[in-house]
CSV table of C-alpha atoms in Angstrom, one decimal:
chain,number,residue,atom,x,y,z
A,276,MET,CA,-18.4,-5.8,-4.8
A,277,GLU,CA,-17.2,-6.1,-8.3
A,278,PRO,CA,-19.7,-6.9,-11.2
A,279,ALA,CA,-19.4,-10.5,-12.3
A,280,VAL,CA,-18.3,-9.5,-15.7
A,281,GLN,CA,-15.2,-7.9,-14.3
A,282,LEU,CA,-14.5,-10.8,-12.0
A,283,GLU,CA,-15.1,-13.0,-15.0
A,284,ASP,CA,-12.7,-10.9,-17.1
A,285,GLU,CA,-9.9,-11.1,-14.3
A,286,GLN,CA,-10.3,-14.9,-14.1
A,287,ALA,CA,-10.2,-15.3,-17.8
A,288,ALA,CA,-7.3,-12.8,-18.2
A,289,ILE,CA,-5.4,-15.0,-15.4
A,290,THR,CA,-6.2,-18.4,-17.4
A,291,ARG,CA,-5.0,-16.8,-20.6
A,292,LEU,CA,-1.9,-15.7,-18.9
A,293,ARG,CA,-1.1,-18.9,-17.3
A,294,ARG,CA,-1.5,-20.5,-20.8
A,295,GLY,CA,1.3,-18.0,-22.1
A,296,ASP,CA,-1.0,-15.1,-23.6
A,297,VAL,CA,1.1,-12.1,-22.4
A,298,ARG,CA,-1.4,-9.7,-23.9
A,299,ALA,CA,-3.9,-11.1,-20.9
A,300,LEU,CA,-1.7,-9.1,-18.7
A,301,ASP,CA,-3.3,-5.8,-20.0
A,302,VAL,CA,-6.6,-6.5,-18.3
A,303,LEU,CA,-4.7,-7.2,-14.9
A,304,VAL,CA,-2.5,-3.8,-15.0
A,305,LEU,CA,-5.6,-1.7,-16.1
A,306,ARG,CA,-7.5,-3.2,-13.1
A,307,TYR,CA,-4.9,-2.9,-10.5
A,308,GLN,CA,-2.3,-0.5,-11.5
A,309,VAL,CA,-3.5,2.6,-9.6
A,310,GLU,CA,-4.0,0.5,-6.5
A,311,VAL,CA,-0.9,-1.3,-6.2
A,312,THR,CA,1.1,2.0,-7.3
A,313,ARG,CA,-0.5,4.0,-4.6
A,314,ALA,CA,0.5,1.3,-2.1
A,315,ALA,CA,3.7,1.0,-3.2
A,316,PHE,CA,4.1,5.0,-3.2
A,317,LEU,CA,3.0,5.1,0.3
A,318,ILE,CA,5.5,2.8,1.3
A,319,THR,CA,8.5,3.9,-0.5
A,320,ARG,CA,7.4,7.5,-0.5
A,321,ASP,CA,8.8,8.3,-4.1
A,322,ARG,CA,6.5,8.2,-7.1
A,323,GLY,CA,9.2,6.8,-9.5
A,324,ALA,CA,10.1,4.0,-6.9
A,325,ALA,CA,6.6,3.3,-6.6
A,326,GLU,CA,6.0,2.8,-10.4
A,327,ASP,CA,9.1,0.7,-10.6
A,328,ALA,CA,7.8,-1.5,-7.9
A,329,ALA,CA,4.5,-1.9,-9.6
A,330,GLN,CA,6.0,-2.5,-13.1
A,331,SER,CA,8.5,-4.9,-11.8
A,332,VAL,CA,5.9,-7.0,-10.1
A,333,PHE,CA,3.6,-6.8,-13.3
A,334,VAL,CA,6.5,-8.0,-15.5
A,335,ARG,CA,7.6,-10.8,-13.0
A,336,LEU,CA,3.8,-11.9,-13.1
A,337,ILE,CA,4.1,-13.4,-16.5
A,338,GLU,CA,6.9,-15.9,-15.2
A,339,ARG,CA,5.5,-16.5,-11.7
A,340,ILE,CA,1.6,-16.7,-12.6
A,341,HIS,CA,1.7,-20.2,-11.8
A,342,GLN,CA,2.6,-19.5,-8.2
A,343,TYR,CA,-0.7,-18.2,-8.0
A,344,ASP,CA,-3.4,-20.4,-6.4
A,345,PRO,CA,-6.4,-19.7,-8.7
A,346,ARG,CA,-8.8,-20.8,-5.9
A,347,ARG,CA,-7.9,-17.8,-3.9
A,348,PRO,CA,-8.7,-13.9,-4.6
A,349,PHE,CA,-6.2,-12.4,-6.8
A,350,ALA,CA,-5.8,-8.9,-5.3
A,351,PRO,CA,-4.2,-10.0,-2.2
A,352,TYR,CA,-1.6,-12.2,-3.9
A,353,LEU,CA,-0.8,-9.1,-6.0
A,354,VAL,CA,-0.9,-6.6,-3.4
A,355,ARG,CA,1.4,-8.7,-1.3
A,356,CYS,CA,3.9,-9.0,-4.2
A,357,VAL,CA,3.9,-5.3,-4.5
A,358,VAL,CA,4.4,-4.7,-1.0
A,359,HIS,CA,7.2,-7.0,-0.5
A,360,GLU,CA,8.8,-5.2,-3.5
A,361,ALA,CA,8.1,-1.7,-2.0
A,362,ILE,CA,9.6,-2.7,1.3
A,363,LYS,CA,12.6,-4.0,-0.3
A,364,ILE,CA,13.0,-0.7,-2.4
A,365,ALA,CA,12.1,1.4,0.7
A,366,GLN,CA,14.9,-0.5,3.1
A,367,LYS,CA,17.3,-0.1,0.3
A,368,ARG,CA,16.7,3.6,-0.2
A,369,GLU,CA,16.7,4.1,3.5
A,370,ARG,CA,20.4,2.4,3.7
A,371,ASP,CA,21.5,4.8,0.7
A,372,LEU,CA,19.8,7.9,1.5
A,373,SER,CA,20.1,10.1,4.5
A,374,MET,CA,17.0,10.6,6.9
A,375,ASP,CA,16.5,14.0,5.6
A,376,ALA,CA,15.5,12.8,2.0
A,377,GLY,CA,13.2,15.3,0.3
A,378,ASP,CA,9.5,14.7,-0.3
A,379,ASP,CA,8.9,16.6,-3.4
A,380,GLY,CA,5.7,16.0,-5.3
A,381,VAL,CA,3.8,14.5,-2.2
A,382,THR,CA,0.3,13.4,-3.1
A,383,LEU,CA,-0.7,11.9,0.3
A,384,ALA,CA,-3.0,14.8,0.9
A,385,ASP,CA,-5.3,13.3,-1.8
A,386,LEU,CA,-5.3,10.1,0.3
A,387,LEU,CA,-6.1,11.3,3.6
A,388,PRO,CA,-9.6,11.5,5.1
A,389,ASP,CA,-11.3,14.9,4.7
A,390,TRP,CA,-11.9,15.7,8.4
A,391,THR,CA,-13.7,19.2,8.0
A,392,SER,CA,-15.4,20.8,5.3
A,393,ASP,CA,-15.2,24.3,6.4
A,394,PRO,CA,-12.8,26.8,4.9
A,395,ALA,CA,-11.6,27.7,8.2
A,396,GLY,CA,-10.1,24.2,8.9
A,397,GLU,CA,-8.0,24.2,5.6
A,398,PHE,CA,-4.9,25.4,7.3
A,399,GLU,CA,-4.9,23.0,10.0
A,400,ARG,CA,-5.9,20.0,7.6
A,401,ASP,CA,-2.8,20.7,5.4
A,402,GLU,CA,-0.6,21.1,8.6
A,403,VAL,CA,-2.0,17.6,9.6
A,404,ARG,CA,-1.4,16.1,6.6
A,405,ARG,CA,2.3,17.2,6.4
A,406,ALA,CA,2.8,15.9,9.8
A,407,VAL,CA,1.2,12.6,9.0
A,408,TRP,CA,3.5,12.2,5.8
A,409,SER,CA,6.6,13.0,7.9
A,410,ALA,CA,5.8,10.6,10.7
A,411,MET,CA,4.8,7.6,8.2
A,412,GLY,CA,8.4,8.4,6.8
A,413,GLN,CA,9.8,7.7,10.3
A,414,LEU,CA,8.3,4.2,10.6
A,415,PRO,CA,10.4,1.1,9.5
A,416,PRO,CA,9.1,0.0,6.1
A,417,LYS,CA,7.6,-3.1,7.4
A,418,GLN,CA,5.7,-1.0,9.8
A,419,ARG,CA,4.8,1.4,7.2
A,420,ALA,CA,3.4,-1.3,4.9
A,421,VAL,CA,1.1,-2.6,7.7
A,422,ALA,CA,0.1,1.0,8.5
A,423,VAL,CA,-0.8,1.7,4.7
A,424,LEU,CA,-2.7,-1.5,4.3
A,425,ARG,CA,-4.8,-0.9,7.4
A,426,PHE,CA,-5.0,3.0,7.4
A,427,TYR,CA,-5.2,3.8,3.7
A,428,LEU,CA,-6.5,0.5,2.0
A,429,GLU,CA,-8.5,-0.3,5.1
A,430,TRP,CA,-7.8,-3.9,5.2
A,431,SER,CA,-8.5,-5.9,8.1
A,432,GLU,CA,-5.8,-7.6,10.1
A,433,ALA,CA,-6.6,-11.0,8.9
A,434,GLU,CA,-6.3,-9.6,5.2
A,435,ILE,CA,-3.1,-8.0,6.1
A,436,ALA,CA,-1.6,-11.1,7.5
A,437,ALA,CA,-2.7,-13.3,4.5
A,438,ALA,CA,-1.2,-10.6,1.9
A,439,LEU,CA,2.0,-10.4,3.9
A,440,SER,CA,2.2,-14.1,4.7
A,441,VAL,CA,2.8,-13.4,8.5
A,442,PRO,CA,0.7,-14.2,11.5
A,443,VAL,CA,-2.1,-12.3,12.5
A,444,GLY,CA,-0.2,-11.7,15.9
A,445,THR,CA,2.6,-10.3,13.9
A,446,VAL,CA,0.4,-7.8,12.0
A,447,LYS,CA,-1.2,-6.8,15.4
A,448,TRP,CA,2.3,-6.1,16.9
A,449,ARG,CA,3.5,-4.1,13.9
A,450,LEU,CA,0.2,-2.2,14.0
A,451,HIS,CA,0.5,-1.6,17.7
A,452,ASP,CA,4.0,-0.3,17.5
A,453,ALA,CA,3.3,1.9,14.5
A,454,ARG,CA,0.3,3.5,16.2
A,455,SER,CA,2.3,4.5,19.2
A,456,ARG,CA,5.1,5.7,17.1
A,457,LEU,CA,2.8,8.0,15.2
A,458,GLN,CA,0.9,8.8,18.2
A,459,LYS,CA,4.0,10.4,19.8
A,460,LEU,CA,5.2,11.8,16.5
A,461,LEU,CA,2.1,13.5,15.9
A,462,ALA,CA,1.3,14.5,19.4
A,463,PRO,CA,1.9,18.2,18.3
A,464,VAL,CA,-0.9,18.3,15.8
A,465,MET,CA,-3.1,15.6,17.4
A,466,SER,CA,-6.8,16.3,17.0
A,467,ALA,CA,-9.8,14.4,17.9
A,468,ALA,CA,-10.3,13.4,14.1
A,469,LEU,CA,-6.8,12.3,13.7
A,470,THR,CA,-6.9,10.3,17.0
A,471,ALA,CA,-10.1,8.3,15.5
A,472,TRP,CA,-8.4,7.8,12.3
A,473,LEU,CA,-5.5,6.2,13.8
A,474,GLY,CA,-7.8,4.2,16.4
A,475,VAL,CA,-5.7,5.2,19.5
């Protein structure tokens, strides 16, 4: 739970932004930039595209802040906007690029759970991380988005449904399909820890 001061600062910034004070956007950018850029990166699989998605949403927030209902939590609203933007970018990239697009500069390893702490497991851990990154890239962007929100951000199915404006049943279906695909793609490197992480 965040300190009340941070929550008050966030609400004050939103109120100021709704009144036309563009400088209030700085508070929201500082608070959420890392989280939304990370989510966008895991969906787009490209650092520049992720930064573009986050920046685009923050800039549009100036014009669209009145669409946000201040009685609801702000984070799900913002993440929903970024996830939709990232899905759109990922779908466009997948139409424009071949399936063999490079993944230089991947930092997914920092985001995965540390399954072992012994040096002997280092090689296996790195291999699993590369395999997970590759497998996630083979999911359709909408499935990848739900997988990112569930597995990396650890959102509940209800939170994901609210953020994406889809029924919980749709989230469950996308997660089920994503898990099934990931399980098949990762079978060669599947370990007990990875199985537990996927919930399969």
